[in-house]
Coordinates of C-alpha atoms in Angstrom, one line a residue:
Chain A
M1 CA 99.1 90.8 151.3
Q2 CA 99.0 94.6 151.1
V3 CA 101.9 97.0 151.5
Q4 CA 102.1 100.8 151.2
V5 CA 104.4 101.9 148.3
N6 CA 105.1 105.6 148.2
G7 CA 102.0 106.1 150.3
N8 CA 99.7 104.1 148.1
P9 CA 98.3 100.7 148.9
M10 CA 99.5 97.9 146.7
E11 CA 98.6 94.2 146.5
L12 CA 101.5 91.8 146.4
S13 CA 101.7 88.0 146.5
D14 CA 102.7 86.7 149.9
E15 CA 106.5 86.7 150.5
A16 CA 107.2 88.9 147.5
T17 CA 110.7 90.3 147.5
V18 CA 111.8 93.9 146.9
A19 CA 113.0 92.8 143.5
A20 CA 109.6 91.4 142.7
L21 CA 108.0 94.6 143.8
I22 CA 110.3 96.6 141.5
E23 CA 109.5 94.4 138.6
Q24 CA 105.8 94.8 139.2
L25 CA 106.3 98.5 139.1
S26 CA 108.2 98.2 135.8
L27 CA 111.3 99.8 137.4
T28 CA 113.8 97.0 137.0
G29 CA 117.2 98.3 136.1
K30 CA 116.4 101.9 137.0
R31 CA 118.6 103.8 139.4
L32 CA 116.6 104.0 142.6
A33 CA 116.8 103.4 146.3
V34 CA 114.4 101.4 148.5
E35 CA 113.5 101.9 152.1
V36 CA 111.2 99.5 154.0
N37 CA 109.8 100.8 157.3
E38 CA 112.4 103.6 157.2
D39 CA 115.4 101.3 156.9
I40 CA 117.4 101.1 153.7
V41 CA 117.3 97.8 151.8
P42 CA 120.6 97.8 149.9
R43 CA 120.5 96.9 146.2
S44 CA 122.5 93.7 146.9
Q45 CA 119.6 92.5 149.1
H46 CA 116.7 93.2 146.8
T47 CA 116.4 89.7 145.6
E48 CA 116.4 88.2 149.1
F49 CA 114.5 90.8 151.2
T50 CA 111.0 89.5 151.7
L51 CA 108.2 92.0 152.3
S52 CA 105.5 91.5 154.9
D53 CA 101.9 92.6 155.1
G54 CA 101.6 96.2 156.2
D55 CA 105.2 97.1 155.3
R56 CA 105.7 100.8 154.3
V57 CA 108.0 100.9 151.3
E58 CA 109.6 104.0 149.7
V59 CA 111.0 103.9 146.3
V60 CA 113.0 107.1 145.5
H61 CA 115.1 108.5 142.7
A62 CA 117.1 111.6 141.8
I63 CA 115.2 114.6 140.5
G64 CA 116.1 118.2 139.7
G65 CA 116.7 120.4 142.7
G66 CA 118.9 123.0 144.2
Chain B
M1 CA 147.0 136.4 120.2
S2 CA 147.8 139.7 122.1
E3 CA 150.9 140.0 124.2
S4 CA 149.0 140.5 127.4
S5 CA 147.2 137.2 127.1
Q6 CA 150.5 135.4 127.2
I7 CA 151.4 136.8 130.6
Q8 CA 151.6 133.9 133.1
L9 CA 150.0 134.6 136.4
P10 CA 150.8 132.5 139.4
E11 CA 148.4 129.6 139.5
D12 CA 145.5 129.7 141.9
K13 CA 145.2 126.7 144.3
P14 CA 142.1 124.8 143.0
L15 CA 139.1 124.2 145.1
E16 CA 139.4 120.9 147.0
I17 CA 136.4 119.2 148.5
A18 CA 136.5 115.8 150.2
G19 CA 140.0 115.1 148.8
R20 CA 139.0 115.9 145.2
V21 CA 140.3 118.9 143.3
Y22 CA 138.0 121.0 141.1
Q23 CA 138.9 123.6 138.5
S24 CA 135.5 125.2 138.7
R25 CA 134.4 127.2 141.8
L26 CA 130.8 127.2 140.6
L27 CA 128.4 124.5 141.8
V28 CA 124.9 124.3 140.3
G29 CA 121.5 122.9 141.1
T30 CA 119.2 121.1 138.7
G31 CA 115.8 122.4 139.6
K32 CA 113.3 124.7 137.9
Y33 CA 114.5 124.1 134.3
H34 CA 112.1 123.7 131.4
D35 CA 113.3 120.2 130.6
M36 CA 116.3 117.8 131.0
M37 CA 118.0 119.0 127.8
E38 CA 118.0 122.6 129.0
T39 CA 119.4 121.4 132.4
G40 CA 122.2 119.6 130.7
H41 CA 123.1 122.5 128.4
A42 CA 123.1 125.0 131.3
I43 CA 125.3 122.8 133.4
E44 CA 127.7 122.4 130.5
A45 CA 127.8 126.2 129.9
S46 CA 128.4 126.9 133.6
G47 CA 131.5 124.8 133.6
A48 CA 130.4 123.3 137.0
E49 CA 131.9 120.0 138.1
I50 CA 129.7 119.6 141.1
V51 CA 126.0 119.3 140.6
T52 CA 123.3 119.1 143.2
F53 CA 120.0 117.2 143.0
A54 CA 117.0 116.3 145.2
V55 CA 115.7 112.8 146.2
R56 CA 112.0 112.2 145.8
R57 CA 109.5 109.4 145.5
T58 CA 109.5 107.7 142.1
N59 CA 106.3 108.4 140.2
L60 CA 104.6 105.0 140.1
G61 CA 102.5 104.0 137.1
Q62 CA 103.7 106.9 135.0
N63 CA 105.9 106.7 131.9
P64 CA 108.7 104.4 133.0
D65 CA 110.8 105.3 130.0
E66 CA 111.0 109.0 131.0
P67 CA 114.7 109.9 131.2
S68 CA 116.0 110.2 134.7
L69 CA 118.2 113.1 135.9
L70 CA 121.1 110.8 136.3
D71 CA 120.9 109.7 132.7
V72 CA 121.3 113.3 131.6
V73 CA 123.7 114.5 134.3
S74 CA 126.0 111.5 134.6
P75 CA 127.7 110.6 137.8
D76 CA 130.6 109.5 135.6
R77 CA 131.2 113.0 134.5
Y78 CA 130.1 115.2 137.4
T79 CA 130.4 114.9 141.2
M80 CA 126.8 114.4 142.2
L81 CA 125.8 116.2 145.4
P82 CA 122.5 115.0 146.8
N83 CA 120.7 117.6 148.9
T84 CA 118.1 117.4 151.6
A85 CA 116.0 120.2 150.2
G86 CA 112.4 120.0 151.6
C87 CA 113.5 118.5 155.0
Y88 CA 112.3 120.4 158.1
T89 CA 113.7 118.0 160.7
A90 CA 117.0 116.4 161.4
K91 CA 115.4 113.0 161.1
D92 CA 114.1 113.5 157.6
A93 CA 117.4 115.0 156.5
V94 CA 119.4 112.0 157.8
R95 CA 116.9 109.6 156.1
T96 CA 117.2 111.4 152.8
C97 CA 121.0 111.3 153.0
K98 CA 120.9 107.5 153.6
L99 CA 118.6 107.0 150.6
A100 CA 120.9 109.2 148.5
R101 CA 124.0 107.2 149.5
E102 CA 122.2 104.0 148.4
L103 CA 121.1 105.7 145.2
L104 CA 124.7 106.6 144.3
D105 CA 126.3 103.3 145.3
G106 CA 127.8 104.4 148.5
H107 CA 128.9 107.9 147.5
D108 CA 128.9 109.7 150.8
L109 CA 129.1 113.4 149.9
V110 CA 125.9 115.3 150.8
K111 CA 124.6 118.8 151.0
L112 CA 122.7 119.0 154.3
E113 CA 119.9 121.6 154.5
V114 CA 117.3 121.6 157.2
L115 CA 114.7 124.3 156.7
G116 CA 112.9 126.3 159.3
E117 CA 109.8 127.6 157.7
E118 CA 108.2 127.9 154.3
K119 CA 108.1 131.6 153.8
T120 CA 111.9 132.2 154.0
L121 CA 113.2 128.7 153.8
Y122 CA 115.7 129.9 156.3
P123 CA 117.8 127.2 157.8
N124 CA 116.8 125.7 161.1
M125 CA 120.2 125.7 162.7
T126 CA 119.4 123.6 165.8
E127 CA 118.1 120.8 163.7
T128 CA 121.0 121.3 161.3
L129 CA 123.5 120.8 164.1
V130 CA 121.7 117.6 165.2
A131 CA 121.6 116.2 161.7
A132 CA 125.3 117.1 160.9
E133 CA 126.5 115.3 164.0
E134 CA 124.6 112.2 163.2
L135 CA 125.6 112.2 159.5
I136 CA 129.3 112.7 160.3
R137 CA 129.2 109.9 162.9
D138 CA 127.7 107.7 160.1
G139 CA 130.6 108.5 157.8
F140 CA 129.0 111.1 155.5
K141 CA 131.0 114.0 154.2
V142 CA 128.8 116.9 155.0
M143 CA 128.6 120.2 153.1
V144 CA 126.2 122.3 155.2
Y145 CA 123.8 125.0 154.2
C146 CA 123.6 127.4 157.2
S147 CA 122.8 130.9 158.4
D148 CA 125.4 133.5 158.0
D149 CA 126.3 133.5 161.7
P150 CA 130.2 133.3 162.0
L151 CA 130.0 131.4 165.3
L152 CA 127.7 128.7 164.1
A153 CA 129.8 128.4 160.9
K154 CA 132.9 127.8 163.0
R155 CA 131.0 125.3 165.2
L156 CA 129.9 123.3 162.1
E157 CA 133.5 123.3 160.9
E158 CA 134.8 122.0 164.3
M159 CA 132.1 119.3 164.2
G160 CA 133.7 118.0 161.0
C161 CA 131.6 119.5 158.2
I162 CA 133.8 119.6 155.1
A163 CA 132.3 122.8 153.6
I164 CA 130.4 125.6 155.1
M165 CA 127.6 127.1 152.9
P166 CA 126.0 130.2 154.4
L167 CA 123.1 131.7 152.5
G168 CA 123.6 135.1 150.8
A169 CA 119.8 135.6 150.9
P170 CA 116.8 133.3 151.0
I171 CA 116.7 130.4 148.6
G172 CA 115.3 131.3 145.2
S173 CA 115.0 135.0 146.2
G174 CA 117.7 136.4 143.9
L175 CA 118.3 139.2 146.4
G176 CA 122.1 139.0 146.3
I177 CA 124.4 138.9 149.4
Q178 CA 122.6 140.7 152.2
N179 CA 125.3 140.6 154.8
R180 CA 128.6 140.9 153.1
Y181 CA 130.4 141.6 156.4
N182 CA 129.3 138.2 157.9
I183 CA 130.1 136.3 154.7
R184 CA 133.5 137.8 154.7
L185 CA 134.1 137.0 158.4
I186 CA 133.0 133.4 157.8
A187 CA 135.3 133.0 154.8
E188 CA 138.2 134.6 156.7
N189 CA 137.8 132.4 159.8
A190 CA 137.3 129.1 158.1
N191 CA 139.8 126.3 157.4
V192 CA 137.4 124.4 155.1
P193 CA 135.9 125.7 151.9
V194 CA 133.2 128.4 152.3
L195 CA 130.6 128.5 149.5
V196 CA 127.7 131.0 149.3
D197 CA 124.7 128.8 148.8
A198 CA 121.4 130.6 147.9
G199 CA 120.4 134.2 147.2
V200 CA 122.5 134.9 144.1
G201 CA 120.4 136.7 141.5
T202 CA 122.8 137.8 138.8
A203 CA 126.4 137.6 137.8
S204 CA 127.6 140.6 140.0
D205 CA 126.2 138.8 143.1
A206 CA 128.4 135.8 142.4
T207 CA 131.4 138.0 141.7
L208 CA 130.8 139.8 145.1
A209 CA 130.8 136.5 146.9
M210 CA 134.1 135.6 145.4
E211 CA 135.6 139.1 146.1
L212 CA 134.6 138.6 149.8
G213 CA 137.0 135.6 149.9
C214 CA 134.5 132.7 149.4
D215 CA 135.9 129.6 147.8
G216 CA 132.9 129.1 145.6
V217 CA 129.2 129.7 145.0
L218 CA 126.3 127.2 144.7
M219 CA 123.3 128.4 142.7
N220 CA 120.3 127.2 140.9
T221 CA 117.4 129.6 140.4
A222 CA 119.6 132.5 139.1
I223 CA 120.5 130.3 136.1
A224 CA 117.3 128.3 135.7
L225 CA 114.9 131.2 135.8
A226 CA 117.0 133.6 133.7
Q227 CA 115.3 134.5 130.4
D228 CA 118.2 132.6 128.7
P229 CA 119.5 130.1 131.2
I230 CA 122.4 128.9 129.1
R231 CA 123.8 132.4 128.6
M232 CA 123.3 133.1 132.3
A233 CA 125.2 129.9 133.1
K234 CA 128.1 131.2 131.0
A235 CA 127.8 134.7 132.7
M236 CA 128.1 133.0 136.1
R237 CA 131.1 131.0 135.1
L238 CA 132.9 134.2 134.1
A239 CA 131.6 136.1 137.1
I240 CA 133.0 133.5 139.5
E241 CA 136.4 133.6 137.7
S242 CA 136.4 137.4 137.8
G243 CA 135.6 137.6 141.4
R244 CA 138.2 135.0 142.3
D245 CA 140.9 136.9 140.4
A246 CA 139.8 140.2 141.9
Y247 CA 140.1 138.6 145.4
L248 CA 143.5 137.2 144.7
A249 CA 144.7 140.5 143.1
G250 CA 143.6 142.4 146.2
R251 CA 141.4 145.5 145.5
M252 CA 142.6 149.1 145.9
P253 CA 141.6 150.8 149.1
K254 CA 138.4 152.8 149.1
K255 CA 138.8 156.6 149.5
L256 CA 136.1 159.1 150.2
Y257 CA 137.4 161.7 147.7
A258 CA 138.9 161.7 144.2
S259 CA 142.6 161.0 143.4
A260 CA 143.6 162.0 139.9
S261 CA 144.9 159.3 137.7
S262 CA 147.0 161.6 135.5
P263 CA 150.0 163.5 137.0
I264 CA 149.7 167.3 137.7
D265 CA 153.4 167.8 136.7
G266 CA 153.9 168.9 133.1
T267 CA 150.5 170.5 132.6
F268 CA 150.8 173.3 130.1
F269 CA 147.5 175.1 130.8

């Protein structure tokens, strides 16, 4: 299936979880926040939350700003 | 040690935000620095205890071992204040705050800013009011960037914003406080902390904000874009302390003409 991650298309195996996506992005263990279709997916649910074809995922982190 | 430095002055009431007490009245941003190390050193020199940052998409496929801001500026040491910089609608600002809360494990203090247009980055106050209301309902503690309108500032306080942050001048302009009368009025009328947010260019601007009765100042560019950011961070720390003391001391009245400091009596010429 295909999902949009930070605006870019990405191929994932069917029923991939948020945790699997983060692993595929080599971001496991990083401090980040995830939103799927504009709803927060809390860290505690990353291993259970299953993505679906066409989902829009945002992976964000803290950066310098004023 | 000289005699005068041992004189004990009555202690100032420290700045309190969301139930936490801070010794420093200077809040700093983390943008525009050359690198993370300079960011960390400048914050250290500023003495700030509250540090603001932005929330953005993680760069995918780039160096995953790059240090992240929160590795250098640790939430264990500083109160981290996520901001909604770059948001032009209430919806985007609320979304950003929710992501920030998730990022910081439920920490619900945020700096709300909803911008109106790119040229001035002036706050869009109608959208700001909508976002503030929604965020407060959702349990956020909202520090709000706003215009220097005393009535709107009061309204934000009455809605439940925990700190009012009027601009001194446009973000990143370094123009200093343009409407000192309004800033003073806002500070005078408020029952929550008032912090000048944006517009400070150099140390005297920060001192002026404090002399007007503000509870603190938030700045980023004035430090980050100084020739020597770390020295400027120190200058700002001292400027804030000086301005606060001058405010507490109560300045002399201004007079149009001179008034001799030495007595006339006893002159022999």
